[in-house]
Amino acid sequence: MADKTVKIGLVGLGTVGCGVAKILLEDCDYIKARTGIKLELTRIVDVDTEKQRPIKLPAGILTNDLNALLNDKDIQIGIELVGGTKISKDIQLKMLAAGKDVITANKALLAEHGNELYAAAHKADKCIAFEASCAGGIPIISAIRTGLAGNRIKAIYGIVNGTCNYILTNMTSKNESFRAALKQAQEKGYAEADPTLDIGGGDSAHKLAILSSISFGCEILPEDIFVEGIENTDISDIRYGGEMGYTLKLLAIGQRTDEGKIFLRVHPSFVASESALARVDGPFNAVSIFGHAVGQTMFYGRGAGMMPTASAVVADIIDVAMGNSKKLFKHLTLEPRSKTACYISKIDELVSRFYIRLRVSDKPGVFAQICTILAKHEISLSGVLQHEEHNTNNVVPAIVITHQTQQKKITAALADFEKLEIVKSKPVCIRIVDIPQDSD
Amino acid sequence: MADKTVKIGLVGLGTVGCGVAKILLEDCDYIKARTGIKLELTRIVDVDTEKQRPIKLPAGILTNDLNALLNDKDIQIGIELVGGTKISKDIQLKMLAAGKDVITANKALLAEHGNELYAAAHKADKCIAFEASCAGGIPIISAIRTGLAGNRIKAIYGIVNGTCNYILTNMTSKNESFRAALKQAQEKGYAEADPTLDIGGGDSAHKLAILSSISFGCEILPEDIFVEGIENTDISDIRYGGEMGYTLKLLAIGQRTDEGKIFLRVHPSFVASESALARVDGPFNAVSIFGHAVGQTMFYGRGAGMMPTASAVVADIIDVAMGNSKKLFKHLTLEPRSKTACYISKIDELVSRFYIRLRVSDKPGVFAQICTILAKHEISLSGVLQHEEHNTNNVVPAIVITHQTQQKKITAALADFEKLEIVKSKPVCIRIVDIPQDSD
């Protein structure tokens, strides 16, 4: 195999785009020595060709005309880093039609329209590579599809949204309110001005859809995933959970039973404070994958940012340029649900432990009433916490930890609690996630 | 690309060999759906064809005649799981000469004779794949060579020997002596009857040679690596270190400076107890890789065992069968030292912090003498610990933590300490490894 040159076009010169351009311009020789391929960035397309950017580009490379990229037959790989789900989809389809392999970091687009795009790529005999779509610099797509390829994947537990993890870490370590921690994240550039997609859990759901699709081998859409965000997180629950040995994280969880039942969910989760995921702090991401042969693995790194995400895009460029991505992409058989034996479970079927906090009147017989309702729904207690409080309104928090039970029983119990005269506000309920111990 | 069948021969039906056979026999259809390739295990060679093994093999597949594998032209991939460095080398060379790609888990062989084997493979236009040689089920070779391919690797910090980590974890958590912890590891099957290669650090050095070769792109031999094992670890140092915020791990460390200087070492290391590596417990492995673009990453999982190691071997089989390994292998340019600008540093050049424990007479002026020697060698103190002890021989431990200084200054100071009348036994010195904080 003689050394070869592969020409590359990039659409979207934002933060990550600049990072990708920087690596391609500065490390071209280094990559060639390791792969035998000279990567040549020959065209960059962006609507704004005037803006000052943190890198120096070769003269004439930047244009606002997408056709300059599409019509250049020498460009083999097109990178879409525009974001959003409308224009970006059009750009990807046009690049495929123009005979280019596509690389993208666009999790929202792939989660919502992946199968349409994958079909277009298969039809054009091209591939779409998307390492950068999940968990930034962590090579998690590659790990699932190649490094763990001999495994039947049983479960994924991921901290895949750096914004939420930054906020929850600050709430936990600095005893800050959600609002204060969000404001700080925005000031630090870790949260958008409109943070809805992050704090509402939607971004994590997009990533879980992609990770679970490739892990479990069937089409998974964002609407298949039960989603709760962190926007209503009260600092008191982080404190009380901490006292009981738990740390609050926004987890994206995909599980497949041996019978092919798939559980998919994103929600605030109490995990044991001594577990590895509990200790993933700040803007970092981590994904723990359980395979039938390998047991527990965990992959840790930066989930966002200019250079970490660029690192993942460049890994894809190399893989596509070497022809390796395309072979695996051929077998990206994400069967439509109707054609597979896989069954997506409803959240009501979930069996979990739960943390429940009630604000109750401080008077005799309160715990008896709580316990009567739990008993009625066959929910068994595993822990109780009630602090003495010296406030004036005679209302105190009562916290209950349950043994494993079904979500639908908890939902019914919560509705019953709300009807009690002694319960003074809507109960808070947080799932406790017991990550399996792969121990000896 | 039509679906194809790839035939495989396996030499060495021990624990890992049985795991590989199990996956190939049980998950053939599953792997075919994901890759388009039918993997067919058609020949197994082992000296013992009678032994009872935990898997059921197809009739007639097992033989003690290596030629049955070598002469079968249909077998494209040969897996060597014999171990050792003599017979295994011969087997690999014969498989290459017979036109087969080779897969191995043999770290000792690759670390000692890698370049000779790689040259034979290049000459035969075949490849050698070795994911299973380092850190068992963790796909760390693949991560370095593909997932992080856009990065210049700056540093590797690895816990890559499960035996040592199991022993040190038990010493730390159960306050056990080295001998007691080793005995328990042997009873649990985590340590060999002759544990020298593990506890002496040699096995970690073999893995570091492989990981740093592919990370830094030049030939690295075991003798380039400074090695200290854990066999002289005293439980008191684990306790005193713990009081000062450190946890003892056997780390394999490779670092490259921007000027191309390479530091390679395996030794007991105090790491901050709140760091991720400090929390890797029992037989687990973890490797933290720092790339110039991606920043800090960490890969965690089981470093040994039947199915985890088999998981890595099967990942290699798939990669080789798809033709991907071979392309990367072509560019496994591990230049002999003479041809590269890389410079392997001597341990004397190391700059580190150090933990020193002296057993000293309990009388006035002792600390003055210690500090005078440190000052003479321009070593600055950052911490001191001396407990009141109520023993009868009037000898107490005095512990000193230094600021950053050169190894050669410490070595000279230790020699001076030994000459002091007040110092009652050979000083203990443990390096403190400050893993860079990739924080914000």
Short mmCIF file of C-alpha atoms in Angstrom, two decimals, chain A residues 1 3 23 26-27 30-37 131 137-139 142-153 166 188 190 214-217 256 276 279 281-284 292-302 307-312 314-316 318-319 322-325 327-328 330-333 438-440, chain B residues 1 3 23 26-27 30-37 131 137-139 142-153 166 188 190 214-217 256 276 279 282-284 292-302 307-312 314-316 318-319 322-328 330-333 438-440:
data_model
loop_
_atom_site.label_atom_id
_atom_site.label_comp_id
_atom_site.label_asym_id
_atom_site.label_seq_id
_atom_site.Cartn_x
_atom_site.Cartn_y
_atom_site.Cartn_z
CA MET A 1 0.00 0.00 0.00
CA ASP A 3 1.33 6.38 0.76
CA ILE A 23 -4.69 19.50 14.01
CA GLU A 26 -0.10 21.35 12.31
CA ASP A 27 0.11 17.56 12.61
CA TYR A 30 3.00 13.25 12.27
CA ILE A 31 -0.25 11.58 11.16
CA LYS A 32 1.32 10.57 7.86
CA ALA A 33 4.17 8.82 9.66
CA ARG A 34 1.70 6.79 11.70
CA THR A 35 -0.83 5.98 8.97
CA GLY A 36 0.83 6.43 5.60
CA ILE A 37 -1.84 8.94 4.63
CA GLU A 131 -17.10 9.31 16.95
CA GLY A 137 -12.72 13.12 23.10
CA ILE A 138 -13.48 9.68 24.55
CA PRO A 139 -13.20 7.10 21.74
CA SER A 142 -14.74 2.95 18.40
CA ALA A 143 -14.55 1.04 21.70
CA ILE A 144 -18.06 -0.36 21.29
CA ARG A 145 -17.72 -1.17 17.58
CA THR A 146 -14.16 -2.51 17.49
CA GLY A 147 -12.40 -2.85 20.87
CA LEU A 148 -15.40 -4.64 22.43
CA ALA A 149 -16.67 -6.22 19.20
CA GLY A 150 -16.47 -9.72 20.63
CA ASN A 151 -18.95 -8.82 23.35
CA ARG A 152 -22.70 -8.87 23.64
CA ILE A 153 -23.21 -5.51 25.34
CA TYR A 166 -20.46 20.55 36.03
CA LYS A 188 -17.51 29.58 32.48
CA TYR A 190 -19.99 25.27 30.04
CA ILE A 214 -24.79 0.59 18.04
CA SER A 215 -24.55 -1.46 21.25
CA PHE A 216 -27.85 -3.29 20.89
CA GLY A 217 -28.05 -3.30 17.08
CA ARG A 256 -30.62 -5.19 27.59
CA ALA A 276 -16.23 5.23 39.93
CA ARG A 279 -16.20 10.50 41.22
CA ASP A 281 -16.34 15.55 38.34
CA GLY A 282 -16.90 18.84 36.56
CA PRO A 283 -17.10 18.90 32.78
CA PHE A 284 -15.69 15.38 32.40
CA HIS A 292 -20.66 -10.45 28.47
CA ALA A 293 -16.98 -11.34 28.07
CA VAL A 294 -15.08 -8.26 29.20
CA GLY A 295 -17.18 -7.52 32.30
CA GLN A 296 -17.08 -3.91 33.45
CA THR A 297 -15.12 -1.28 31.57
CA MET A 298 -15.07 2.48 31.93
CA PHE A 299 -13.92 5.16 29.53
CA TYR A 300 -13.20 8.62 30.91
CA GLY A 301 -12.27 11.96 29.39
CA ARG A 302 -13.42 15.40 28.32
CA MET A 307 -9.49 20.18 21.06
CA PRO A 308 -11.04 17.09 22.72
CA THR A 309 -13.91 17.03 20.22
CA ALA A 310 -11.46 17.78 17.38
CA SER A 311 -9.43 14.77 18.57
CA ALA A 312 -12.46 12.55 17.92
CA VAL A 314 -9.56 13.57 13.43
CA ALA A 315 -9.69 9.94 14.60
CA ASP A 316 -12.69 9.53 12.29
CA ILE A 318 -7.98 8.81 9.75
CA ASP A 319 -10.32 5.81 10.01
CA MET A 322 -7.76 4.31 5.66
CA GLY A 323 -10.99 2.70 4.48
CA ASN A 324 -11.72 1.08 7.83
CA SER A 325 -14.84 3.03 8.75
CA LYS A 327 -16.31 -1.62 6.17
CA LEU A 328 -17.85 -1.38 9.63
CA LYS A 330 -21.65 -1.47 5.84
CA HIS A 331 -22.75 -3.55 8.78
CA LEU A 332 -24.32 -0.78 10.79
CA THR A 333 -27.53 -2.71 10.64
CA ASP A 438 -18.00 -6.66 38.84
CA SER A 439 -16.02 -7.89 41.82
CA ASP A 440 -14.49 -11.07 43.13
CA MET B 1 -18.31 -6.26 0.03
CA ASP B 3 -20.02 -11.58 3.44
CA ILE B 23 -16.68 -16.80 22.01
CA GLU B 26 -20.99 -19.40 20.65
CA ASP B 27 -21.13 -15.93 19.13
CA TYR B 30 -23.74 -12.38 16.36
CA ILE B 31 -20.30 -11.29 15.14
CA LYS B 32 -21.29 -11.99 11.55
CA ALA B 33 -24.32 -9.71 11.85
CA ARG B 34 -22.12 -6.87 13.07
CA THR B 35 -19.18 -7.32 10.72
CA GLY B 36 -20.29 -9.36 7.74
CA ILE B 37 -17.60 -11.93 8.47
CA GLU B 131 -4.51 -5.93 21.81
CA GLY B 137 -9.97 -6.60 28.21
CA ILE B 138 -9.31 -2.87 28.02
CA PRO B 139 -9.02 -1.92 24.32
CA SER B 142 -6.82 0.28 19.73
CA ALA B 143 -7.46 3.49 21.69
CA ILE B 144 -3.87 4.68 21.24
CA ARG B 145 -3.59 3.65 17.59
CA THR B 146 -7.03 4.68 16.31
CA GLY B 147 -9.27 6.47 18.81
CA LEU B 148 -6.52 8.89 19.83
CA ALA B 149 -4.68 8.82 16.48
CA GLY B 150 -4.97 12.59 16.07
CA ASN B 151 -2.98 13.15 19.25
CA ARG B 152 0.67 13.47 20.07
CA ILE B 153 0.76 11.30 23.21
CA TYR B 166 -4.68 -6.88 44.17
CA LYS B 188 -7.38 -16.63 44.79
CA TYR B 190 -4.37 -13.85 41.07
CA ILE B 214 3.25 2.60 19.93
CA SER B 215 2.58 5.88 21.72
CA PHE B 216 5.95 7.47 21.09
CA GLY B 217 6.77 5.71 17.80
CA ARG B 256 7.69 12.36 26.48
CA ALA B 276 -8.86 8.32 39.78
CA ARG B 279 -9.32 4.26 43.34
CA GLY B 282 -8.23 -5.26 43.29
CA PRO B 283 -7.40 -7.06 40.05
CA PHE B 284 -8.59 -4.17 37.85
CA HIS B 292 -2.04 17.05 23.22
CA ALA B 293 -5.59 17.50 21.87
CA VAL B 294 -7.76 15.23 23.99
CA GLY B 295 -6.21 16.10 27.37
CA GLN B 296 -6.64 13.43 30.04
CA THR B 297 -8.38 10.15 29.29
CA MET B 298 -8.64 7.01 31.36
CA PHE B 299 -9.49 3.46 30.34
CA TYR B 300 -10.55 1.02 33.02
CA GLY B 301 -11.37 -2.68 33.11
CA ARG B 302 -10.18 -6.16 33.95
CA MET B 307 -13.09 -13.94 29.23
CA PRO B 308 -11.72 -10.37 29.48
CA THR B 309 -8.49 -11.36 27.73
CA ALA B 310 -10.46 -13.44 25.22
CA SER B 311 -12.55 -10.31 24.52
CA ALA B 312 -9.35 -8.52 23.43
CA VAL B 314 -11.55 -11.63 19.53
CA ALA B 315 -11.47 -7.86 18.88
CA ASP B 316 -8.13 -8.45 17.15
CA ILE B 318 -12.34 -9.18 13.84
CA ASP B 319 -9.96 -6.34 13.05
CA MET B 322 -11.73 -7.12 8.15
CA GLY B 323 -8.30 -6.13 6.90
CA ASN B 324 -8.05 -3.10 9.18
CA SER B 325 -5.20 -4.26 11.39
CA LYS B 326 -2.93 -4.86 8.46
CA LYS B 327 -3.15 -1.29 7.21
CA LEU B 328 -2.18 0.15 10.56
CA LYS B 330 2.17 -1.38 7.82
CA HIS B 331 2.88 1.86 9.59
CA LEU B 332 4.00 0.40 12.88
CA THR B 333 7.28 2.17 12.35
CA ASP B 438 -6.47 18.41 33.58
CA SER B 439 -8.85 20.81 35.31
CA ASP B 440 -10.40 24.19 34.68
#
